[in-house]
Coordinates of C-alpha atoms and ligand atoms in Angstrom, one line a residue:
L167 CA 3.9 -25.9 21.2
Q168 CA 2.7 -26.3 17.7
L169 CA 0.3 -24.9 15.4
S170 CA -3.1 -26.3 15.7
D171 CA -5.2 -27.5 12.7
E172 CA -6.9 -24.3 12.7
Q173 CA -4.2 -22.2 12.8
D174 CA -2.4 -24.0 10.1
H175 CA -5.8 -23.6 7.9
L176 CA -5.6 -20.0 8.8
I177 CA -2.0 -19.4 7.3
T178 CA -2.7 -21.4 4.2
D179 CA -5.5 -19.3 3.3
L180 CA -3.9 -16.0 4.0
I181 CA -1.1 -17.1 1.9
E182 CA -3.4 -18.5 -1.0
G183 CA -5.3 -14.9 -0.9
H184 CA -1.8 -13.2 -0.7
R185 CA -0.7 -15.0 -3.8
K186 CA -4.0 -14.6 -5.6
T187 CA -3.5 -10.6 -5.3
Y188 CA -0.3 -10.1 -5.6
D189 CA 1.6 -10.4 -9.0
D190 CA 5.0 -11.0 -8.8
T191 CA 5.6 -10.5 -12.8
Y192 CA 4.1 -6.9 -12.2
S193 CA 2.7 -7.5 -15.6
D194 CA -0.3 -5.3 -15.3
F195 CA 2.2 -2.1 -14.8
S196 CA 2.2 -1.6 -18.3
E197 CA -1.6 -0.4 -18.6
F198 CA -1.0 2.3 -15.9
R199 CA -0.5 5.8 -17.3
P200 CA 3.2 5.8 -18.0
P201 CA 6.2 7.2 -15.5
V202 CA 7.7 10.2 -16.6
R203 CA 11.2 11.0 -15.2
K204 CA 12.4 14.6 -15.5
S205 CA 15.8 14.1 -17.3
D206 CA 17.9 13.1 -14.6
N207 CA 18.9 16.6 -13.2
S208 CA 19.5 15.6 -9.5
S209 CA 23.0 14.0 -9.0
E210 CA 23.3 10.7 -7.1
E211 CA 20.8 7.9 -8.1
G212 CA 21.9 7.3 -11.8
F213 CA 19.6 4.3 -11.6
C214 CA 16.6 6.7 -11.8
S215 CA 17.1 7.4 -15.4
S216 CA 14.9 5.6 -17.7
P217 CA 14.1 6.1 -21.3
M218 CA 11.7 8.9 -21.3
G219 CA 9.6 9.5 -24.6
L220 CA 8.8 5.5 -25.2
H221 CA 5.4 6.1 -23.9
L222 CA 4.2 9.2 -25.5
E223 CA 2.3 7.4 -27.9
K224 CA 0.2 5.7 -25.2
S225 CA -3.3 7.2 -24.5
N226 CA -3.9 7.7 -20.8
S227 CA -7.1 6.2 -19.3
T228 CA -6.5 2.4 -20.0
C229 CA -6.1 1.5 -16.5
S230 CA -9.2 0.5 -14.8
S231 CA -10.2 2.7 -12.1
P232 CA -14.1 1.7 -10.9
T233 CA -15.9 3.9 -8.7
S234 CA -16.7 2.4 -5.7
A235 CA -14.7 -0.6 -5.4
L236 CA -14.6 -0.6 -2.0
S237 CA -18.0 -1.6 -1.6
V238 CA -21.6 -0.3 -2.7
G239 CA -22.9 1.8 -0.1
M240 CA -20.0 3.9 0.4
S241 CA -21.8 6.9 0.3
L242 CA -19.0 9.5 0.7
G243 CA -19.7 12.5 -1.3
N244 CA -17.6 12.5 -4.0
I245 CA -15.5 15.8 -4.0
F246 CA -14.6 15.2 -7.6
S247 CA -17.3 17.4 -8.6
I248 CA -16.2 20.7 -6.4
L249 CA -12.7 20.7 -7.1
P250 CA -11.4 22.8 -9.8
M251 CA -11.2 21.3 -13.4
C252 CA -8.5 21.4 -15.6
T253 CA -8.2 22.2 -19.2
D254 CA -5.6 19.4 -19.4
D255 CA -3.6 18.9 -22.6
G256 CA -0.7 16.5 -20.8
S257 CA 1.4 19.7 -20.0
D258 CA 2.2 19.8 -16.6
E259 CA 3.9 23.5 -16.9
V260 CA 0.9 24.9 -15.5
T261 CA 0.9 23.1 -12.4
A262 CA 4.2 24.6 -11.9
N263 CA 6.6 23.3 -9.0
P264 CA 7.4 20.5 -8.6
P265 CA 6.4 18.9 -11.7
L266 CA 4.0 15.8 -11.0
T267 CA 5.2 13.9 -13.8
M268 CA 5.3 10.8 -12.1
L269 CA 1.7 11.2 -10.6
P270 CA -0.4 9.5 -12.9
H271 CA 1.7 6.5 -13.0
L272 CA 1.8 6.5 -8.9
A273 CA -2.0 7.0 -8.8
D274 CA -2.6 4.1 -11.0
L275 CA -0.2 2.0 -8.9
V276 CA -1.8 2.9 -5.8
S277 CA -5.5 2.6 -7.1
Y278 CA -4.6 -0.7 -8.5
S279 CA -3.0 -2.0 -5.2
I280 CA -5.9 -0.6 -3.5
Q281 CA -8.4 -2.9 -5.3
K282 CA -5.8 -5.7 -4.6
V283 CA -6.1 -5.2 -1.0
I284 CA -9.7 -5.2 -1.1
G285 CA -9.6 -8.9 -2.9
F286 CA -6.8 -9.8 -0.1
A287 CA -9.1 -8.8 2.8
K288 CA -12.3 -10.3 1.2
I289 CA -10.6 -13.8 1.1
I290 CA -10.1 -13.5 5.2
P291 CA -13.3 -15.5 6.5
E292 CA -14.0 -13.4 9.3
F293 CA -13.5 -10.0 7.3
K294 CA -16.7 -10.8 5.2
E295 CA -18.7 -11.7 8.4
L296 CA -18.3 -8.1 9.5
H297 CA -20.9 -5.3 8.7
T298 CA -20.0 -3.8 5.7
E299 CA -19.7 -0.3 7.4
D300 CA -17.1 -2.0 9.3
Q301 CA -15.1 -3.3 6.3
I302 CA -15.0 -0.2 4.8
A303 CA -13.7 1.5 7.8
L304 CA -11.2 -0.9 8.3
L305 CA -9.9 -0.9 4.6
K306 CA -10.3 2.8 4.3
S307 CA -8.0 3.4 7.0
S308 CA -5.6 0.9 6.9
V309 CA -5.4 0.4 3.3
I310 CA -2.1 2.7 2.8
E311 CA -0.2 0.7 5.4
I312 CA -1.2 -2.6 3.8
I313 CA 0.3 -1.0 0.5
I314 CA 3.4 -0.3 2.2
L315 CA 3.9 -3.7 3.9
R316 CA 2.8 -5.4 0.5
S317 CA 5.4 -3.0 -1.1
N318 CA 8.1 -4.7 0.5
Q319 CA 8.3 -7.8 -1.4
S320 CA 9.4 -5.6 -4.5
F321 CA 11.8 -3.3 -2.2
S322 CA 15.4 -3.8 -3.0
L323 CA 18.2 -3.6 -0.2
E324 CA 20.9 -3.3 -2.9
D325 CA 19.8 0.1 -4.1
N326 CA 16.6 1.2 -1.9
S327 CA 14.4 0.8 -4.9
W328 CA 11.1 -0.9 -5.4
T329 CA 12.0 -3.0 -8.6
C330 CA 8.8 -4.3 -10.5
G331 CA 10.2 -5.7 -13.5
S332 CA 12.1 -3.7 -16.0
N333 CA 13.8 -0.4 -15.4
E334 CA 10.9 1.5 -16.4
F335 CA 9.1 0.0 -13.2
K336 CA 11.8 0.4 -11.0
Y337 CA 11.0 3.1 -8.5
C338 CA 14.0 5.0 -6.5
I339 CA 13.5 7.7 -4.1
T340 CA 13.5 10.6 -6.2
D341 CA 10.8 9.4 -8.2
V342 CA 8.3 9.8 -5.5
T343 CA 9.9 13.0 -3.8
Q344 CA 8.7 15.1 -6.8
G345 CA 5.4 15.5 -5.2
H346 CA 5.6 14.0 -2.0
S347 CA 8.0 15.5 0.3
M348 CA 10.8 14.3 2.1
E349 CA 8.7 14.0 5.2
L350 CA 7.0 11.0 4.0
M351 CA 10.1 9.5 1.9
E352 CA 12.4 9.2 4.3
P353 CA 10.6 7.1 7.2
L354 CA 9.0 5.4 4.2
V355 CA 12.4 4.2 3.1
K356 CA 13.7 3.7 6.6
F357 CA 10.8 1.5 7.3
Q358 CA 11.2 -0.6 4.0
V359 CA 14.8 -1.2 4.8
G360 CA 14.1 -2.2 8.5
L361 CA 11.2 -4.3 7.5
K362 CA 13.1 -6.1 4.6
K363 CA 15.9 -6.7 7.1
L364 CA 13.5 -8.8 9.4
N365 CA 13.5 -11.4 6.7
L366 CA 10.1 -12.1 7.2
H367 CA 8.5 -15.7 6.1
E368 CA 5.5 -15.8 3.7
A369 CA 3.5 -16.8 6.4
E370 CA 4.9 -13.9 9.0
H371 CA 4.2 -11.2 5.9
V372 CA 0.7 -12.4 5.3
L373 CA -0.3 -12.5 9.4
L374 CA 1.2 -9.2 9.6
M375 CA -0.9 -7.6 7.0
A376 CA -3.9 -9.6 8.3
I377 CA -3.4 -8.2 11.9
C378 CA -3.0 -4.6 10.7
I379 CA -6.3 -4.9 8.5
F380 CA -7.9 -6.3 11.9
S381 CA -7.3 -3.0 14.2
P382 CA -10.2 -2.6 16.3
D383 CA -8.9 1.0 17.0
R384 CA -9.8 2.6 13.7
P385 CA -12.0 5.2 13.4
G386 CA -15.4 4.7 12.8
V387 CA -15.3 1.1 13.6
T388 CA -18.5 -0.1 15.6
D389 CA -17.9 -3.8 16.3
R390 CA -14.7 -3.1 18.2
D391 CA -15.0 -6.2 20.2
R392 CA -15.3 -8.7 17.2
V393 CA -12.3 -6.8 15.3
E394 CA -10.1 -7.4 18.3
A395 CA -11.0 -10.9 19.0
C396 CA -9.9 -11.5 15.1
Q397 CA -6.5 -9.6 15.6
E398 CA -5.9 -11.5 18.8
R399 CA -6.6 -14.8 16.8
L400 CA -4.3 -13.6 14.3
S401 CA -1.4 -12.7 16.8
E402 CA -1.9 -15.6 18.5
T403 CA -1.2 -17.6 15.2
L404 CA 1.9 -15.4 14.6
R405 CA 3.4 -15.8 18.2
T406 CA 2.9 -19.5 17.6
Y407 CA 4.2 -19.6 14.1
I408 CA 7.4 -17.7 15.3
S409 CA 8.1 -20.3 18.2
C410 CA 7.7 -23.5 16.0
H411 CA 9.1 -22.2 12.7
H412 CA 11.8 -19.4 13.0
P413 CA 14.3 -20.1 15.1
P414 CA 17.0 -17.6 16.7
P415 CA 18.7 -15.4 15.8
G416 CA 16.1 -14.4 13.2
G417 CA 13.0 -15.3 15.3
H418 CA 14.6 -13.6 18.4
L419 CA 12.2 -11.0 19.5
L420 CA 10.7 -11.0 16.1
Y421 CA 7.2 -10.7 17.3
P422 CA 7.7 -7.6 19.3
K423 CA 9.8 -6.2 16.0
M424 CA 6.7 -6.7 14.2
V425 CA 4.3 -5.1 16.5
Q426 CA 6.4 -1.9 16.5
K427 CA 6.1 -2.2 12.8
L428 CA 2.5 -1.7 12.8
A429 CA 3.2 1.7 15.5
D430 CA 5.9 2.7 13.0
L431 CA 2.7 2.5 9.8
R432 CA 0.4 4.4 12.0
N433 CA 3.0 7.5 11.5
L434 CA 3.4 6.7 7.8
N435 CA -0.3 6.7 7.3
E436 CA -0.5 9.8 9.4
E437 CA 1.9 11.4 7.1
H438 CA 0.4 10.2 3.9
S439 CA -2.8 11.6 4.7
K440 CA -1.4 15.0 5.2
Q441 CA 0.7 14.7 1.9
Y442 CA -2.3 13.4 0.2
L443 CA -4.5 16.6 0.9
E444 CA -1.6 18.6 0.1
I445 CA -1.5 16.9 -3.5
S446 CA -5.2 17.0 -4.1
R447 CA -5.6 20.4 -3.5
K448 CA -3.3 21.7 -6.5
E449 CA -5.2 22.7 -9.2
G450 CA -5.6 20.0 -12.1
V451 CA -4.6 17.1 -9.8
V452 CA -7.8 15.5 -9.9
D453 CA -7.5 14.5 -13.3
D454 CA -4.0 12.7 -12.4
L455 CA -5.8 11.0 -9.4
T456 CA -8.5 8.1 -9.9
P457 CA -12.0 8.3 -8.3
L458 CA -10.9 5.2 -6.2
L459 CA -8.2 7.0 -4.6
V460 CA -10.5 10.2 -4.0
E461 CA -13.2 7.9 -2.6
V462 CA -10.4 6.1 -0.2
F463 CA -8.3 9.0 0.6
G464 CA -10.4 12.1 -0.5
S465 CA -12.7 12.7 2.4
P466 CA -11.9 12.9 6.1
L467 CA -12.2 10.0 8.5
P468 CA -14.8 10.1 11.3
Ligands
DZT295 C1 6.4 6.5 -9.1 C2 7.3 5.8 -7.7 C3 6.4 4.6 -7.5 C4 7.0 4.3 -6.1 C5 5.8 3.2 -5.2 C6 6.4 2.8 -3.9 C7 5.3 2.3 -3.0 O1 -1.0 9.8 -2.4 C8 -1.1 9.1 -3.5 C9 -2.4 8.6 -3.7 C10 -0.6 10.2 -4.4 C11 -0.3 8.2 -2.9 C12 1.4 8.6 -2.8 C13 2.1 7.2 -2.3 C14 3.4 7.6 -1.6 C15 4.4 6.8 -1.2 C16 4.4 5.6 -1.2 C17 4.8 4.8 -2.3 C18 3.3 4.7 -0.3 C19 3.1 3.4 0.0 C20 3.9 2.7 -1.1 C21 4.4 3.4 -2.2 C22 4.9 0.9 -3.5 C23 5.1 0.0 -4.1 C24 4.4 -1.1 -4.6 C25 3.1 -1.4 -4.4 C26 2.0 -0.3 -4.5 C27 2.6 -2.9 -4.4 O2 1.6 -2.9 -4.3 C28 3.0 -3.5 -5.6 C29 4.8 -3.1 -5.7 O3 5.0 -4.1 -4.7 C30 5.2 -2.0 -5.8

């Protein structure tokens, strides 16, 4: 059994698309609103500490956060206008506990990543051939899962952190838990560890992301058969790739293990939705989010 020319091209295109949309140098991260870590009050993770106060001079809207980057025609009522406005001067004290000091940075990071995921999806020919409404439905419901998957590239098993260049952009668990409870973070980190241990080849990594995007059972998808056919073609390519290029022990049961990861992602997605809702309800938090985040996560799915 061998990869057909068509399957081989598919893999080449996906890898190229991914490389174009995932910057391993993380050089854009300095344009995000800066991370602010509360002077290390917790005990364990010493690696969390980062110089505070270095970024105080920076204005906070250098990041690009275009409205409706998903696509034109996404007529989601923007809840931005009805949420309480905050007379924000940068002091989070009014927002009270927990202090969401990492939120502006996290929001910019996720917002930026959403745009990259959209860029990746648009490189897949079959994706562009779908009706715009289906493109939106697929992306809206899968984007947090793709972000979780792609972030595995920066995840390190050494210290369970996402290491994106300098110490300033090294994210440990406690960085995210200010605001997001352990109910998301514990399974998220477990997921990252498990995925990392699969030692996926780049071809497998990009195929898994593409398979995840082409899930016919997402809410709002109209042309389910077409999405399913695309997913099937991707899955077949993955199975063939593994059998040809990923020998045991690593390749043993690899396909079913990857399918299990897709199931895990559904649960993480569910948990993220709940926590986003909780966070976005807090007073003043809209200013920390971006219009794109509100557009993608801020309205209920059909
Ligand atoms: C400040 C700590 C950053 C750690 C990021 C880890 C990570 O609800 C919101 C819209 C506010 C988003 C909440 C996100 C909750 C937790 C979460 C973290 C979910 C998914 C991923 C992550 C991702 C790390 C990276 C990426 C976003 C990649 O695109 C690029 C790089 O690998 C880092």
